[in-house]
Amino acid sequence: IEWDEAAHEVAKAAGCPSVHGNAEDLVLLLDLAHTVRLLWSSFPCQRHSSAGIGQGYDGWPATVAALDLLEPEWFMGENVPGVVKNLRPILRDLRERFAWVDWRKTSAASFGVAQDRERVCIIAGPKPVIWPVGGLVWRTLQDEFPNLLDAEQRRGAVNLSNRPCRTIGTRGNT
């Protein structure tokens, strides 16, 4: 769910499912319940950002509510480096819902993006993934995380292999 109209249009243009609205309005997701294999969340960062000074909207509870409604097999999320100081409850929530949870602090410049923007990336799911090493250019989610879905699971699943993962963002965050 994306509240920003322009970011919503970018997601749609890239072929990614996007619903325009408020993340707390889970009624927007009812038709997707139990059909989403991977949920991506760039939950609002103001509370974790040095610019936000701990103020502002905390979008994590809305992400947890979406996880509970949709029950995806995988979760991927990103946020500003300041989220590390509040990561413990986020990881706890994910461990209650997924067999495996891990996170890394990364820089966009390490992956071929022409800016030095640090992010904390979180992945949760039924089994471990092998993280890409800096210096590689992320092509697609399926290219970089091939063990997300094995060949048997890919049948009938959303094809991630033709969806660039660097083209989607919210309010210029990624």
CSV table of C-alpha atoms in Angstrom, one decimal:
chain,number,residue,atom,x,y,z
A,1,ILE,CA,0.0,0.0,0.0
A,2,GLU,CA,1.5,3.3,-1.0
A,3,TRP,CA,0.0,6.6,0.1
A,4,ASP,CA,2.1,8.7,-2.3
A,5,GLU,CA,0.4,8.8,-5.8
A,6,ALA,CA,3.7,9.2,-7.8
A,7,ALA,CA,5.4,6.3,-6.0
A,8,HIS,CA,2.3,4.1,-6.5
A,9,GLU,CA,2.4,4.9,-10.3
A,10,VAL,CA,6.1,4.0,-10.5
A,11,ALA,CA,5.4,0.7,-8.8
A,12,LYS,CA,2.5,-0.1,-11.2
A,13,ALA,CA,4.6,1.0,-14.2
A,14,ALA,CA,7.3,-1.5,-13.1
A,15,GLY,CA,4.7,-4.3,-13.1
A,16,CYS,CA,4.6,-4.6,-9.3
A,17,PRO,CA,1.4,-4.9,-7.4
A,18,SER,CA,0.6,-1.6,-5.7
A,19,VAL,CA,-2.5,-0.3,-3.9
A,20,HIS,CA,-2.9,3.5,-3.5
A,21,GLY,CA,-4.0,4.3,0.0
A,22,ASN,CA,-3.1,4.4,3.7
A,23,ALA,CA,-1.1,1.5,5.1
A,24,GLU,CA,-3.4,1.3,8.1
A,25,ASP,CA,-6.4,0.7,5.9
A,26,LEU,CA,-6.0,-3.1,5.6
A,27,VAL,CA,-9.4,-3.4,3.9
A,28,LEU,CA,-7.5,-2.5,0.7
A,29,LEU,CA,-5.6,-5.8,1.0
A,30,LEU,CA,-8.5,-8.1,1.7
A,31,ASP,CA,-8.7,-9.4,-1.9
A,32,LEU,CA,-5.0,-10.4,-1.6
A,33,ALA,CA,-5.2,-12.3,1.7
A,34,HIS,CA,-3.4,-15.6,1.5
A,35,THR,CA,-2.3,-15.0,-2.1
A,36,VAL,CA,0.9,-13.0,-1.6
A,37,ARG,CA,4.1,-15.0,-1.7
A,38,LEU,CA,6.5,-12.1,-0.8
A,39,LEU,CA,5.7,-8.9,1.0
A,40,TRP,CA,8.1,-6.0,0.6
A,41,SER,CA,7.9,-3.1,3.1
A,42,SER,CA,9.7,0.2,3.1
A,43,PHE,CA,7.9,1.2,6.2
A,44,PRO,CA,8.1,4.9,7.1
A,45,CYS,CA,11.5,5.9,8.4
A,46,GLN,CA,10.8,9.2,10.1
A,47,ARG,CA,10.9,7.6,13.6
A,48,HIS,CA,14.3,6.0,12.9
A,49,SER,CA,15.9,8.8,10.8
A,50,SER,CA,18.4,11.3,12.1
A,51,ALA,CA,16.4,13.9,10.3
A,52,GLY,CA,13.2,12.7,12.0
A,53,ILE,CA,14.8,12.8,15.5
A,54,GLY,CA,12.7,9.9,16.7
A,55,GLN,CA,9.5,11.7,15.8
A,56,GLY,CA,6.7,10.9,13.3
A,57,TYR,CA,4.7,8.0,12.2
A,58,ASP,CA,5.8,4.5,13.1
A,59,GLY,CA,4.8,2.3,10.2
A,60,TRP,CA,6.0,-1.0,11.6
A,61,PRO,CA,2.7,-1.9,13.3
A,62,ALA,CA,0.9,-1.5,10.0
A,63,THR,CA,3.5,-3.8,8.4
A,64,VAL,CA,2.9,-6.4,11.1
A,65,ALA,CA,-0.9,-6.2,10.6
A,66,ALA,CA,-0.3,-6.7,6.8
A,67,LEU,CA,1.9,-9.7,7.6
A,68,ASP,CA,-0.9,-11.2,9.7
A,69,LEU,CA,-3.6,-10.6,7.1
A,70,LEU,CA,-1.6,-11.7,4.0
A,71,GLU,CA,0.5,-14.5,5.6
A,72,PRO,CA,3.3,-14.3,2.9
A,73,GLU,CA,5.9,-17.0,2.6
A,74,TRP,CA,8.7,-14.3,2.5
A,75,PHE,CA,9.2,-10.8,3.8
A,76,MET,CA,11.7,-8.3,2.6
A,77,GLY,CA,12.1,-4.8,4.0
A,78,GLU,CA,14.4,-1.8,4.1
A,79,ASN,CA,14.9,1.3,6.2
A,80,VAL,CA,17.4,3.9,7.2
A,81,PRO,CA,20.5,2.9,9.3
A,82,GLY,CA,18.9,4.4,12.4
A,83,VAL,CA,16.4,1.6,12.5
A,84,VAL,CA,19.1,-0.6,14.0
A,85,LYS,CA,18.5,1.1,17.4
A,86,ASN,CA,14.9,-0.2,17.2
A,87,LEU,CA,15.5,-3.5,15.4
A,88,ARG,CA,15.0,-5.8,18.4
A,89,PRO,CA,11.2,-5.6,18.4
A,90,ILE,CA,11.0,-5.7,14.6
A,91,LEU,CA,13.1,-8.9,14.6
A,92,ARG,CA,11.1,-10.4,17.4
A,93,ASP,CA,7.9,-9.8,15.4
A,94,LEU,CA,9.4,-11.4,12.4
A,95,ARG,CA,10.7,-14.4,14.3
A,96,GLU,CA,7.2,-15.0,15.6
A,97,ARG,CA,6.0,-15.4,12.0
A,98,PHE,CA,8.9,-16.8,10.1
A,99,ALA,CA,11.4,-19.7,10.6
A,100,TRP,CA,14.4,-17.7,9.5
A,101,VAL,CA,15.2,-13.9,9.9
A,102,ASP,CA,18.3,-12.0,9.1
A,103,TRP,CA,19.4,-8.4,8.3
A,104,ARG,CA,22.3,-6.5,6.8
A,105,LYS,CA,23.4,-2.9,6.6
A,106,THR,CA,24.2,-2.1,3.0
A,107,SER,CA,25.2,0.8,0.8
A,108,ALA,CA,23.5,1.4,-2.5
A,109,ALA,CA,26.9,2.3,-4.0
A,110,SER,CA,28.1,-1.3,-3.4
A,111,PHE,CA,25.4,-2.5,-5.8
A,112,GLY,CA,25.9,-0.2,-8.8
A,113,VAL,CA,23.7,2.6,-7.7
A,114,ALA,CA,25.2,6.0,-8.3
A,115,GLN,CA,24.8,7.2,-4.7
A,116,ASP,CA,26.2,6.3,-1.3
A,117,ARG,CA,22.9,5.7,0.5
A,118,GLU,CA,23.0,3.3,3.4
A,119,ARG,CA,20.1,1.1,4.2
A,120,VAL,CA,19.2,-1.7,6.6
A,121,CYS,CA,17.8,-4.7,4.6
A,122,ILE,CA,15.7,-7.4,6.4
A,123,ILE,CA,14.7,-10.8,5.0
A,124,ALA,CA,12.5,-13.4,6.6
A,125,GLY,CA,11.1,-16.6,5.3
A,126,PRO,CA,11.0,-20.4,5.6
A,127,LYS,CA,14.8,-21.0,4.9
A,128,PRO,CA,18.1,-19.0,4.8
A,129,VAL,CA,19.1,-17.0,1.8
A,130,ILE,CA,22.6,-16.3,0.6
A,131,TRP,CA,23.2,-12.5,0.7
A,132,PRO,CA,24.8,-10.9,-2.4
A,133,VAL,CA,28.2,-9.5,-1.8
A,134,GLY,CA,29.0,-5.8,-2.3
A,135,GLY,CA,30.2,-4.9,-5.8
A,136,LEU,CA,27.5,-6.9,-7.6
A,137,VAL,CA,24.7,-5.2,-9.4
A,138,TRP,CA,21.4,-6.4,-8.3
A,139,ARG,CA,19.5,-7.4,-11.4
A,140,THR,CA,16.2,-8.8,-10.0
A,141,LEU,CA,15.1,-10.4,-6.7
A,142,GLN,CA,15.1,-13.9,-8.3
A,143,ASP,CA,18.6,-13.4,-9.8
A,144,GLU,CA,20.1,-12.5,-6.4
A,145,PHE,CA,18.0,-14.7,-4.2
A,146,PRO,CA,17.5,-17.8,-6.4
A,147,ASN,CA,16.7,-20.0,-3.4
A,148,LEU,CA,13.6,-17.9,-2.5
A,149,LEU,CA,11.5,-20.1,-4.8
A,150,ASP,CA,12.7,-23.5,-6.1
A,151,ALA,CA,11.6,-24.7,-9.5
A,152,GLU,CA,8.6,-26.6,-8.0
A,153,GLN,CA,7.4,-23.5,-6.1
A,154,ARG,CA,7.8,-21.2,-9.1
A,155,ARG,CA,5.0,-22.9,-11.0
A,156,GLY,CA,2.0,-20.6,-10.7
A,157,ALA,CA,3.9,-18.1,-8.6
A,158,VAL,CA,4.5,-14.5,-9.4
A,159,ASN,CA,7.5,-14.3,-11.7
A,160,LEU,CA,10.1,-12.2,-9.9
A,161,SER,CA,12.7,-12.7,-12.6
A,162,ASN,CA,11.5,-9.9,-14.8
A,163,ARG,CA,10.9,-7.3,-12.1
A,164,PRO,CA,13.8,-5.0,-11.3
A,165,CYS,CA,14.1,-4.5,-7.6
A,166,ARG,CA,15.9,-1.1,-7.8
A,167,THR,CA,13.2,0.7,-9.6
A,168,ILE,CA,10.6,0.8,-6.8
A,169,GLY,CA,10.7,3.2,-3.9
A,170,THR,CA,8.6,5.4,-1.7
A,171,ARG,CA,9.1,9.1,-1.5
A,172,GLY,CA,12.6,8.8,-3.0
A,173,ASN,CA,13.9,6.5,-0.2
A,174,THR,CA,15.3,3.8,-2.5
